[in-house]
Short mmCIF file of C-alpha atoms (C1' of nucleotides) in Angstrom, two decimals:
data_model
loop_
_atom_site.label_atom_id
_atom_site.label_comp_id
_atom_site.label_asym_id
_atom_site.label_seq_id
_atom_site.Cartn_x
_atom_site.Cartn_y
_atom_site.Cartn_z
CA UNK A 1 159.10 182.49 226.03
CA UNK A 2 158.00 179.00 224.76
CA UNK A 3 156.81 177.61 227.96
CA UNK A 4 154.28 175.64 227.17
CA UNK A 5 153.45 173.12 230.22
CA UNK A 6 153.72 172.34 233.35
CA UNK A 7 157.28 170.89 232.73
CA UNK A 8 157.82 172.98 230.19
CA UNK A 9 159.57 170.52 227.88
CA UNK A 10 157.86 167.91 225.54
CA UNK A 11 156.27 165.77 228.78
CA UNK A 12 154.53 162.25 227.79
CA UNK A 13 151.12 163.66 228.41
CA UNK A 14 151.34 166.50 226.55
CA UNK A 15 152.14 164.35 223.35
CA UNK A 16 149.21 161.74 223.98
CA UNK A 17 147.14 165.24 223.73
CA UNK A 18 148.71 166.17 220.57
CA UNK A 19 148.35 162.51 219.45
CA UNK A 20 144.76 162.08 220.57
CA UNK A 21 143.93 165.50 218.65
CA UNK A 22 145.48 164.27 215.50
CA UNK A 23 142.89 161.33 215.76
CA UNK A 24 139.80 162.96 216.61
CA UNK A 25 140.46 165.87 214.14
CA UNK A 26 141.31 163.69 211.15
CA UNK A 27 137.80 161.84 211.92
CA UNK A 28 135.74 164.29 211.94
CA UNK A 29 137.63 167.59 211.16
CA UNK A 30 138.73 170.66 213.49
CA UNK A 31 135.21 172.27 214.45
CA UNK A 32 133.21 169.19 214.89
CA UNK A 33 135.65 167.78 217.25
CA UNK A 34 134.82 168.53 220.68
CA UNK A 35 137.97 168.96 223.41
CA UNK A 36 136.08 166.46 225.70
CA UNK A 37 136.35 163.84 223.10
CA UNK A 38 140.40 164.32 222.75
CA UNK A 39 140.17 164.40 226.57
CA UNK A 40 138.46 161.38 226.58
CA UNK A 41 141.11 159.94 223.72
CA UNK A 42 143.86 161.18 225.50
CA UNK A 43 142.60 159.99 228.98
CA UNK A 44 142.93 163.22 230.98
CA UNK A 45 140.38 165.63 231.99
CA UNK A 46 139.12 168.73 229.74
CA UNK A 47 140.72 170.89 232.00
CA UNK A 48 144.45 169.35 231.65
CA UNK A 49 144.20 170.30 227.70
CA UNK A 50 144.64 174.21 229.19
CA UNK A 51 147.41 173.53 230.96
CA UNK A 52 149.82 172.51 228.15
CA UNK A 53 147.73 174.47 224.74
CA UNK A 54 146.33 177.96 225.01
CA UNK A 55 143.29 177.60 223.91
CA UNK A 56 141.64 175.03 220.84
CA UNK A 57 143.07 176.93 218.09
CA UNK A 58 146.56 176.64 219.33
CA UNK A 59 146.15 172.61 220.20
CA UNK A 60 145.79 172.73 216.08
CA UNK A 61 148.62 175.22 215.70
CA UNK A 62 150.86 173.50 217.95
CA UNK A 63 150.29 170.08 215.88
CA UNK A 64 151.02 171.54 212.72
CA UNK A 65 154.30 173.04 213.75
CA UNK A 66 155.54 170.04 215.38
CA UNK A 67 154.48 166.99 213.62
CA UNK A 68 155.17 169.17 210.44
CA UNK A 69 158.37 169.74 211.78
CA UNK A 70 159.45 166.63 212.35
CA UNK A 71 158.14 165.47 208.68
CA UNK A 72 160.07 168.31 207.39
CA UNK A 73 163.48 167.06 209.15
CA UNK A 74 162.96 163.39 208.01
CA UNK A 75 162.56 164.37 203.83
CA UNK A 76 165.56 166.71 203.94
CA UNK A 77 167.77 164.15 205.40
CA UNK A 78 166.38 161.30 202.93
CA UNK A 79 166.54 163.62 200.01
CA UNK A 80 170.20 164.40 200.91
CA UNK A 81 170.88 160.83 200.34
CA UNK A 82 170.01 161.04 196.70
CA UNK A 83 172.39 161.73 193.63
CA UNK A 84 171.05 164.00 191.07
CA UNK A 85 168.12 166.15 190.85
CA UNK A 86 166.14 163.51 189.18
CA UNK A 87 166.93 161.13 191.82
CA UNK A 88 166.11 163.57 194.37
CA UNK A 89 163.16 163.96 193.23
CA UNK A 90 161.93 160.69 193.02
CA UNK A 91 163.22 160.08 196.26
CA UNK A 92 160.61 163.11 197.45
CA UNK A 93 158.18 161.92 195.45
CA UNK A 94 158.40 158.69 197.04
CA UNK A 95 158.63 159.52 200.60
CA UNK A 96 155.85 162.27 200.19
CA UNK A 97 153.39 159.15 199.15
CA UNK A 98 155.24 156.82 201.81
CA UNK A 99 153.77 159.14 204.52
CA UNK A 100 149.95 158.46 203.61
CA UNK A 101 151.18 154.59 205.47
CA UNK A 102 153.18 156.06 208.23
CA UNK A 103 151.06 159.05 209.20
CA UNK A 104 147.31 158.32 207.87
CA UNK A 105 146.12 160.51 210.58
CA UNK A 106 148.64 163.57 210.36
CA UNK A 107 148.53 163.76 206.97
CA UNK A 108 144.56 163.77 206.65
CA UNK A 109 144.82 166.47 208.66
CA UNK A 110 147.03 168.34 207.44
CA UNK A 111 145.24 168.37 203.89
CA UNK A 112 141.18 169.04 205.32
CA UNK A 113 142.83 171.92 208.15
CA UNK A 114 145.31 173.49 206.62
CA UNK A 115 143.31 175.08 203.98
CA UNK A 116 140.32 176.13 206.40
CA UNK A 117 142.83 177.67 208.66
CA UNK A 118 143.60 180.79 206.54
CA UNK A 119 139.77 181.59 207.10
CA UNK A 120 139.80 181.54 210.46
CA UNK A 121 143.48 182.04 212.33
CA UNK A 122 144.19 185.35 210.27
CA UNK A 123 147.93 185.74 211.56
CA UNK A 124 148.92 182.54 211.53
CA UNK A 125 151.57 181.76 208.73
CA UNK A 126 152.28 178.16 207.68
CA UNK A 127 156.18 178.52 208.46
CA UNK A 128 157.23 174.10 208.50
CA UNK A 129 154.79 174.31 205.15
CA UNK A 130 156.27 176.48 203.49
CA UNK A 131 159.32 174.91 204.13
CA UNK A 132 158.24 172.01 202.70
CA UNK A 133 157.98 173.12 199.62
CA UNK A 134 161.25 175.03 199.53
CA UNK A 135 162.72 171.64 199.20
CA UNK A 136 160.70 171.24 195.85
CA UNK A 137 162.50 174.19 194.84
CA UNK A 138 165.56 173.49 196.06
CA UNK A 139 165.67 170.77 193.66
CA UNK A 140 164.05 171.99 190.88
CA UNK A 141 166.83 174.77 190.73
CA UNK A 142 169.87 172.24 191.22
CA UNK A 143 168.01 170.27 188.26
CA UNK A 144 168.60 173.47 186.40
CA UNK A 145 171.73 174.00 187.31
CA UNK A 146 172.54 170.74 186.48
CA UNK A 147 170.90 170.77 182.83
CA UNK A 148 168.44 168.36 183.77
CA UNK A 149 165.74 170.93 183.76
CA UNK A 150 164.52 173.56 181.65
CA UNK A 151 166.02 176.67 182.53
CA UNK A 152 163.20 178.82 181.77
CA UNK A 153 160.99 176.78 183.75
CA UNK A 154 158.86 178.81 186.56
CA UNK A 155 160.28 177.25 189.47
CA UNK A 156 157.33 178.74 191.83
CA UNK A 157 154.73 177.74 189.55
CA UNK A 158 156.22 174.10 189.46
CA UNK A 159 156.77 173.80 192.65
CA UNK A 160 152.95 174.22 193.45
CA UNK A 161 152.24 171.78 190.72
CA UNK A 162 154.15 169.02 191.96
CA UNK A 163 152.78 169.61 195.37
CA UNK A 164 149.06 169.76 194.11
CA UNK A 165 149.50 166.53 192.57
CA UNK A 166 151.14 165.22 195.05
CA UNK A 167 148.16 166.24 197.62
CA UNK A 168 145.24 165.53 195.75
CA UNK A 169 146.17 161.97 195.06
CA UNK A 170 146.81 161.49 198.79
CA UNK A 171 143.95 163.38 199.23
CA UNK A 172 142.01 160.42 197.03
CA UNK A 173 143.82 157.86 198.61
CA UNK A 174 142.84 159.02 202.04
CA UNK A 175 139.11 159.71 201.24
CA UNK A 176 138.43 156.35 199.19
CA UNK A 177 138.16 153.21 201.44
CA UNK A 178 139.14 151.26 198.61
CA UNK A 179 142.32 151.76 198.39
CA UNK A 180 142.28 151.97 194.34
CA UNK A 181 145.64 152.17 193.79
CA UNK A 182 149.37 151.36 195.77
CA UNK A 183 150.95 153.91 196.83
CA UNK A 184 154.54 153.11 195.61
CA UNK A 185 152.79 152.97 192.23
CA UNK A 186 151.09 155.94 192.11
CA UNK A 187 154.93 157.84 193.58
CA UNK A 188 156.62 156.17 189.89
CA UNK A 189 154.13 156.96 187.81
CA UNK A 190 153.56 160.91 189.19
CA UNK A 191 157.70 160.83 188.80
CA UNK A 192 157.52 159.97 185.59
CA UNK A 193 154.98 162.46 184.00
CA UNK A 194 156.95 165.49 186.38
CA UNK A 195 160.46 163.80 185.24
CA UNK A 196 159.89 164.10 181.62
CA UNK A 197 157.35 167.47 181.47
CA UNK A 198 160.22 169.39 183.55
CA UNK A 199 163.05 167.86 181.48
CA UNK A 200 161.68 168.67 177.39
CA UNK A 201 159.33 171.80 176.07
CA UNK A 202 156.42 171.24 173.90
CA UNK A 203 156.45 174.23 171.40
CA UNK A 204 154.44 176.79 172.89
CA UNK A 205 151.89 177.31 169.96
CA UNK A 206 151.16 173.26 169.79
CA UNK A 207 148.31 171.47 168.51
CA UNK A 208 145.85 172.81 165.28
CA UNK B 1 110.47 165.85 194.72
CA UNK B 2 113.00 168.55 194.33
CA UNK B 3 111.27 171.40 195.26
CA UNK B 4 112.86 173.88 196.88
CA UNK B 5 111.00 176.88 198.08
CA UNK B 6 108.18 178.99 197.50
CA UNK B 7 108.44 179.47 193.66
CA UNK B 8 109.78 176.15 193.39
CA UNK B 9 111.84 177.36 190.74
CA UNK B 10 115.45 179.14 190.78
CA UNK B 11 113.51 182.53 192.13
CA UNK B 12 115.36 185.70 192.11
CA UNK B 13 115.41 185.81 195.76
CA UNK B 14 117.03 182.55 196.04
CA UNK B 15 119.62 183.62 193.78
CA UNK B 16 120.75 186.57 196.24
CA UNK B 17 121.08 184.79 199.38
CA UNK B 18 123.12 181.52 197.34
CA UNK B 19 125.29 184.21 195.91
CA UNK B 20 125.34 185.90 199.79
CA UNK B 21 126.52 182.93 201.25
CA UNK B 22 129.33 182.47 198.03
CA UNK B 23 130.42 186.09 199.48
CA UNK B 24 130.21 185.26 203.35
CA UNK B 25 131.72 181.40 203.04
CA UNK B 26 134.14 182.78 200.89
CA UNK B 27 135.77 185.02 203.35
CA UNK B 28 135.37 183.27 206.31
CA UNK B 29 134.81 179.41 205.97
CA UNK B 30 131.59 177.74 206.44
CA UNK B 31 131.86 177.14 210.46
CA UNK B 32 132.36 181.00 211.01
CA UNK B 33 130.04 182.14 209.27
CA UNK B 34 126.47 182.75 210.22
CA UNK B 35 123.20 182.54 209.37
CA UNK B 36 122.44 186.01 210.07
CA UNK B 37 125.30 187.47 208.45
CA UNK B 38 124.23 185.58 205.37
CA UNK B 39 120.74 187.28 205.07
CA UNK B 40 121.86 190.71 205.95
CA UNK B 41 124.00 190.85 203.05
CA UNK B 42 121.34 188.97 200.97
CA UNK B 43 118.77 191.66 202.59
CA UNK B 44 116.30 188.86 203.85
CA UNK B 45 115.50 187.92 207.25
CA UNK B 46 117.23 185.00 208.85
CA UNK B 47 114.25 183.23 208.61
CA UNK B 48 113.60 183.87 205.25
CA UNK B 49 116.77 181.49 204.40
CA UNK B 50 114.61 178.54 205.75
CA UNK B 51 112.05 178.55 203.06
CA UNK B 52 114.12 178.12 200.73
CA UNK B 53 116.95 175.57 201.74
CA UNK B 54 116.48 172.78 204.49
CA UNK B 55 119.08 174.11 206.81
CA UNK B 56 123.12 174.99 206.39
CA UNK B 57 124.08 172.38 205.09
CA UNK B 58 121.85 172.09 202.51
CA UNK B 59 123.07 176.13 201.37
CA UNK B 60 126.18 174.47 201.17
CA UNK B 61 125.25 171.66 199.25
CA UNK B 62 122.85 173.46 196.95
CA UNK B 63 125.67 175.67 196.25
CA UNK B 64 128.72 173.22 195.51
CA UNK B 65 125.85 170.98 192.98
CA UNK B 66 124.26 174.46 191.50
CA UNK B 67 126.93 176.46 190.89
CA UNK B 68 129.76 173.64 190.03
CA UNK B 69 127.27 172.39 187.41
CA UNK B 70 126.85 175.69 185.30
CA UNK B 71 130.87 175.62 185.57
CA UNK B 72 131.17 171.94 184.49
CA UNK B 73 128.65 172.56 181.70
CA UNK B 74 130.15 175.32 180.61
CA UNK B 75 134.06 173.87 180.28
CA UNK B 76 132.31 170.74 178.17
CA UNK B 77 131.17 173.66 175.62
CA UNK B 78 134.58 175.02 175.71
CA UNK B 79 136.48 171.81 175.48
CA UNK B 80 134.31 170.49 172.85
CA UNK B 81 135.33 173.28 170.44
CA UNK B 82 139.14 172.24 170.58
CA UNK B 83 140.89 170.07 168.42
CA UNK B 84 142.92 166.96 169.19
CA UNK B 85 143.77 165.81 172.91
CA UNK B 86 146.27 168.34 173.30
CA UNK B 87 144.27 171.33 172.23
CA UNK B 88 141.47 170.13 174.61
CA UNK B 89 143.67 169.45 177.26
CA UNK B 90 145.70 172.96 177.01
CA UNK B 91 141.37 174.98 176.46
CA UNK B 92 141.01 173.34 179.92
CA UNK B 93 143.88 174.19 181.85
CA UNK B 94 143.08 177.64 180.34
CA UNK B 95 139.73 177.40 181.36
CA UNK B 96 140.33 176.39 184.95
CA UNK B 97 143.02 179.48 185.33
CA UNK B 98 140.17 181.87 183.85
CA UNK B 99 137.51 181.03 186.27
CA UNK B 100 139.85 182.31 189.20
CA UNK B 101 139.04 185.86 188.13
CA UNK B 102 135.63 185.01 186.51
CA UNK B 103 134.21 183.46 189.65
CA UNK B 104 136.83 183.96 192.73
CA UNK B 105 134.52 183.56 195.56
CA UNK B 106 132.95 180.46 194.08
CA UNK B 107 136.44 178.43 193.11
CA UNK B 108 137.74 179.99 196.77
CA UNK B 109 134.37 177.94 198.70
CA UNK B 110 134.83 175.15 196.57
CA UNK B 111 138.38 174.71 197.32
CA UNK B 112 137.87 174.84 201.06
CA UNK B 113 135.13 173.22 201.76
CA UNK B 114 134.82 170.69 199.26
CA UNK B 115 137.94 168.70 201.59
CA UNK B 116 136.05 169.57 204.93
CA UNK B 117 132.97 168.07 203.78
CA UNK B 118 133.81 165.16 203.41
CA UNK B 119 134.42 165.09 207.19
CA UNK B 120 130.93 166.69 208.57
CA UNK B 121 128.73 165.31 205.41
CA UNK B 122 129.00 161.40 205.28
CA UNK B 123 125.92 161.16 203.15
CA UNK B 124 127.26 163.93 200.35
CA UNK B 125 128.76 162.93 197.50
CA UNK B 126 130.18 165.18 195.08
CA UNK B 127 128.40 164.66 192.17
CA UNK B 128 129.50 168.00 190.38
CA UNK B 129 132.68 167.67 190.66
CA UNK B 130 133.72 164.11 189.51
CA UNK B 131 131.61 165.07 186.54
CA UNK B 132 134.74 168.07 186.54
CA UNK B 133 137.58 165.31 186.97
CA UNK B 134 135.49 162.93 184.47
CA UNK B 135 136.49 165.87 181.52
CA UNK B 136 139.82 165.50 182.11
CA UNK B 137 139.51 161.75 182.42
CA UNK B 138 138.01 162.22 178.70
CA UNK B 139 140.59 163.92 177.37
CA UNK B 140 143.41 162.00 178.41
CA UNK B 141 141.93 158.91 177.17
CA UNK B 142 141.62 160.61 173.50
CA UNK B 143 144.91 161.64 173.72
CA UNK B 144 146.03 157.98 173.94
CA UNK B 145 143.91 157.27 170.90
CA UNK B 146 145.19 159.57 168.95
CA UNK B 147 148.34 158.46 169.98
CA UNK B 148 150.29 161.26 171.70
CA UNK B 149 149.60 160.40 175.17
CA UNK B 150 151.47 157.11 176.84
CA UNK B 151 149.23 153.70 176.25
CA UNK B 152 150.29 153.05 179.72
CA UNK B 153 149.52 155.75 181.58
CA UNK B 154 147.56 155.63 184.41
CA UNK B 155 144.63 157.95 183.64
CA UNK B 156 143.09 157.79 187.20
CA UNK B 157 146.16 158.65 188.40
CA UNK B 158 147.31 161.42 185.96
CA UNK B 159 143.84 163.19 185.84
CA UNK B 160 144.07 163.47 189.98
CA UNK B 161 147.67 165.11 189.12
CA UNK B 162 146.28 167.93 186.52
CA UNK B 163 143.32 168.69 188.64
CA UNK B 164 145.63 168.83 191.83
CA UNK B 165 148.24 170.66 190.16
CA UNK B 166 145.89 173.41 189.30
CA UNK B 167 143.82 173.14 192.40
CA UNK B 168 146.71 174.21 194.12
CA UNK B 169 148.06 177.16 191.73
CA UNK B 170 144.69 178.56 192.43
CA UNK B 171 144.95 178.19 196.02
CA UNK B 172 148.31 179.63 196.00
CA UNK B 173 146.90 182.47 194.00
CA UNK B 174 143.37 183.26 195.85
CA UNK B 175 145.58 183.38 199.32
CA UNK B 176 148.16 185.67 198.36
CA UNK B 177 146.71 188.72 198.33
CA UNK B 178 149.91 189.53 196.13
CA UNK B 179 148.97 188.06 192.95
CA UNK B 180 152.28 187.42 191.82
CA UNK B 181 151.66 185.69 188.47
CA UNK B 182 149.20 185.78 185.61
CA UNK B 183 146.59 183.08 185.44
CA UNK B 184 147.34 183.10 181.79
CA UNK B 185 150.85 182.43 182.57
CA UNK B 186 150.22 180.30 184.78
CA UNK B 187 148.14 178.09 182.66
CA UNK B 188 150.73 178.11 180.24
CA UNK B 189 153.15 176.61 182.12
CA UNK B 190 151.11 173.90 183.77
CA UNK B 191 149.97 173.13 179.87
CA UNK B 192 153.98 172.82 179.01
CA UNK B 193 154.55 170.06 182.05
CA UNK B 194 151.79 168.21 181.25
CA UNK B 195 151.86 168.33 177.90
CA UNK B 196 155.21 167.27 177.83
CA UNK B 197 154.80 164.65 181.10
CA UNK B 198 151.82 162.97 179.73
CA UNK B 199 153.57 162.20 176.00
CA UNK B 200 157.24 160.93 176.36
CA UNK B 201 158.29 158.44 178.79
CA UNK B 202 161.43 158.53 181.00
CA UNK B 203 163.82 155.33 182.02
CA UNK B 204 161.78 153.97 185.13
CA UNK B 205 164.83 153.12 186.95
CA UNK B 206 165.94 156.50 186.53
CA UNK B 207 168.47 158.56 188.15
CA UNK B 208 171.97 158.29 189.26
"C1'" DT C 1 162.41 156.95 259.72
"C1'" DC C 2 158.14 159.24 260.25
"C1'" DC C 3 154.81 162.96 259.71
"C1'" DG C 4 152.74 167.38 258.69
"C1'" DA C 5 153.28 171.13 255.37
"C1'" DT C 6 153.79 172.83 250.84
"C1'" DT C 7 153.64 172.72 246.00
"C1'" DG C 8 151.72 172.27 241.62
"C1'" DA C 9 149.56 168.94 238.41
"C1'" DA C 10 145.15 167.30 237.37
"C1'" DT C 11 140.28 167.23 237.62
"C1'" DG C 12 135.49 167.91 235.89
"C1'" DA C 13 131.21 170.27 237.03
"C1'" DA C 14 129.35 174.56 236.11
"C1'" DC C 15 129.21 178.68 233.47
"C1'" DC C 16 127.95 181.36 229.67
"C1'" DA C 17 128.40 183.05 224.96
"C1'" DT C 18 127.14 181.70 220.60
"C1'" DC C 19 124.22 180.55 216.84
"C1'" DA C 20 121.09 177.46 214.07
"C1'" DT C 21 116.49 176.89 213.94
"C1'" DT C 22 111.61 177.74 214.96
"C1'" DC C 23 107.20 179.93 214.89
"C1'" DA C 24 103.69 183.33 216.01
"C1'" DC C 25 102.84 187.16 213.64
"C1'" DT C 26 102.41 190.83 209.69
"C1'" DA C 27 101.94 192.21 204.93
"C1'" DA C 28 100.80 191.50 200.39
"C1'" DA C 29 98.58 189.25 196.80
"C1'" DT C 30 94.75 186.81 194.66
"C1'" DA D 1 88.67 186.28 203.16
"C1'" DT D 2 92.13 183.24 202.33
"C1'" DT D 3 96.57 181.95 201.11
"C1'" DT D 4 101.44 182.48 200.84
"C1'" DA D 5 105.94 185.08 201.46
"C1'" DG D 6 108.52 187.15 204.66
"C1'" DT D 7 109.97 188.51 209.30
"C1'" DG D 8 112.97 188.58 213.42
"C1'" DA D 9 112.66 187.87 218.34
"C1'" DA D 10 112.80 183.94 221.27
"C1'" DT D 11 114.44 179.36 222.12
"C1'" DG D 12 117.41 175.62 223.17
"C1'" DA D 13 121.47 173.05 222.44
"C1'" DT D 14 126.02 172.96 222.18
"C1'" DG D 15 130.68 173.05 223.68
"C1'" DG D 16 134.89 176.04 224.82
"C1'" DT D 17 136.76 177.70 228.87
"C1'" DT D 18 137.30 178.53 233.84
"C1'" DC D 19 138.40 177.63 238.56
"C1'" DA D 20 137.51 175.76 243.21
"C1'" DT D 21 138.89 171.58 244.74
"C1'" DT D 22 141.42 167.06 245.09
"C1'" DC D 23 145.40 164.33 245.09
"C1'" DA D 24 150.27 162.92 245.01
"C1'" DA D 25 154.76 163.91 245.43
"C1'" DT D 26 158.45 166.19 247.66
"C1'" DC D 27 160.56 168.34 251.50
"C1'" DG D 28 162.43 169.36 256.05
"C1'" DG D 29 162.42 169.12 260.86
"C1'" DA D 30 162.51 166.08 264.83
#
DNA sequence: TCCGATTGAATGAACCATCATTCACTAAAT
DNA sequence: ATTTAGTGAATGATGGTTCATTCAATCGGA
């Protein structure tokens, strides 16, 4: 169970692999990226690729887990740091836009793969994703227990939202070389609009 | 220039095989799906496909710019009717929710592909669909106007957020084969937030 | 210490399945 | 008869995967 290499644990080649993949597949996406390339990147031979991933779908799989993995650890234990709900999730906010600097490359490919990859790897199931997001909702429903929040407020639904926005501004930020706006920025100002539309209700019949 | 197969014109037969590949791309992604499973369920020959688009790409292509356009054209007629900013802005939210049932297998290519292309397609911009983001752009910028949106928000910024915030509720809702909300609902909610994150302002140094 | 044997990691050329694309041909229309 | 739409089998390139072989390290007997 879990073997996954010659030595079985997390050897120093196996992670230039995953490292080298992470580069050539945020260039130029998952099927245009040939394994001799991230051979080449990595500096091994084709052949070596087999001995520590299954086969090219699982090199992708493998990455996602992991480096997701370790993402996921880092948030929870920053998060944990913060005071209220609103603090928390500023602090998420924050860190989720903080990434796009740290991990360009993971993070590009997480957004452009991740979404293809229910087309094509029909069992696979997003588990570190998905966990990702259940810290959104953990929040959201100690905001509500704390009065912060609406209580009638669709947790799942805002969940997604905040994530969405999240993503597609990273998404922007990753695409355009321009680098329009800074990141830090662009973290207050999503807090804000999420901080006050989850905190007050607009009466549900509004405008003429 | 511009012409694009043996009528020239938007032929019937070109219609089938653009709404075959909607169908095909739709359930399997653009890479794994062929050519030839295109025209069978257009009922054309493989070949046939080649006099009227330039090659697989250019399906692709035609597609996003031909059948995001009647979409974006359609939402300005729509949006236009509503009143002030907030009206507008809650007919669009509305509007995007809608099309998920109206035109599933178009909104599901659009929202996989549009991301990978930008990997395989350096030439391709997405002409189509800033036009999209360019509505809500239009509406914010009202809104502050007319006064009920923030002077200082960041427009840019905030119209990336609505768009992403739905992109992903759609997502969420074309992948689970579950369907565990209501678009209607749904839209509702994501009006509330916004509606209610775009008008008041919250302490920036918030928290604690 | 030295040397042959054994082990398993690493290699990379070759294999072969997969499609996108082409084009010689047929059918229909004018 | 000539032109144009349509066909679908054949072609050629591409690239994931395999595996026979090489190489280095470790081991044990003298």
């Amino acid at each position: 169970m879990a073997r996954r290499g010659p030595q079985g644990g997390g050897g120093a080649k196996r992670d230039r692999i995953l490292r080298a993949a992470i580069m050539i597949f945020s260039r130029k996406g998952y099927f245009n990226s040939k394994i001799s390339e991230i051979a080449r990147q990595a500096g091994v031979a084709d052949g070596t690729i087999y001995l520590y991933f299954k086969n090219k779908d699982d090199l992708l799989i493998s990455l996602f887990e992991e480096k997701m993995g370790e993402v996921v650890a880092d948030v929870r234990a920053r998060v944990a740091e913060g005071g209220d709900a609103l603090s928390r999730l500023r602090i998420f906010i924050r860190n989720h836009m903080d990434l796009l600097v740290r991990e360009a490359g993971l993070i590009e490919v997480l957004q452009v793969e991740l979404r293809q990859s229910n087309k094509f790897m029909k069992e696979y199931v997003p588990v570190k994703f998905l966990e990702y997001l259940d810290i959104i909702s953990g929040i959201l429903e100690d905001g509500q227990k704390e009065g912060i929040f609406r209580r009638d407020l669709n947790v799942t639904l805002a969940r997604r939202a905040i994530f969405g926005a999240l993503d597609e501004i990273s998404l922007a930020y990753v695409l355009s070389r321009k680098r329009k706006y800074d990141p830090a920025e662009a973290a207050e100002e999503i807090y804000r609009i999420f901080a006050a539309g989850l905190k007050d209700s607009v009466p549900s019949e509004g405008g003429r």
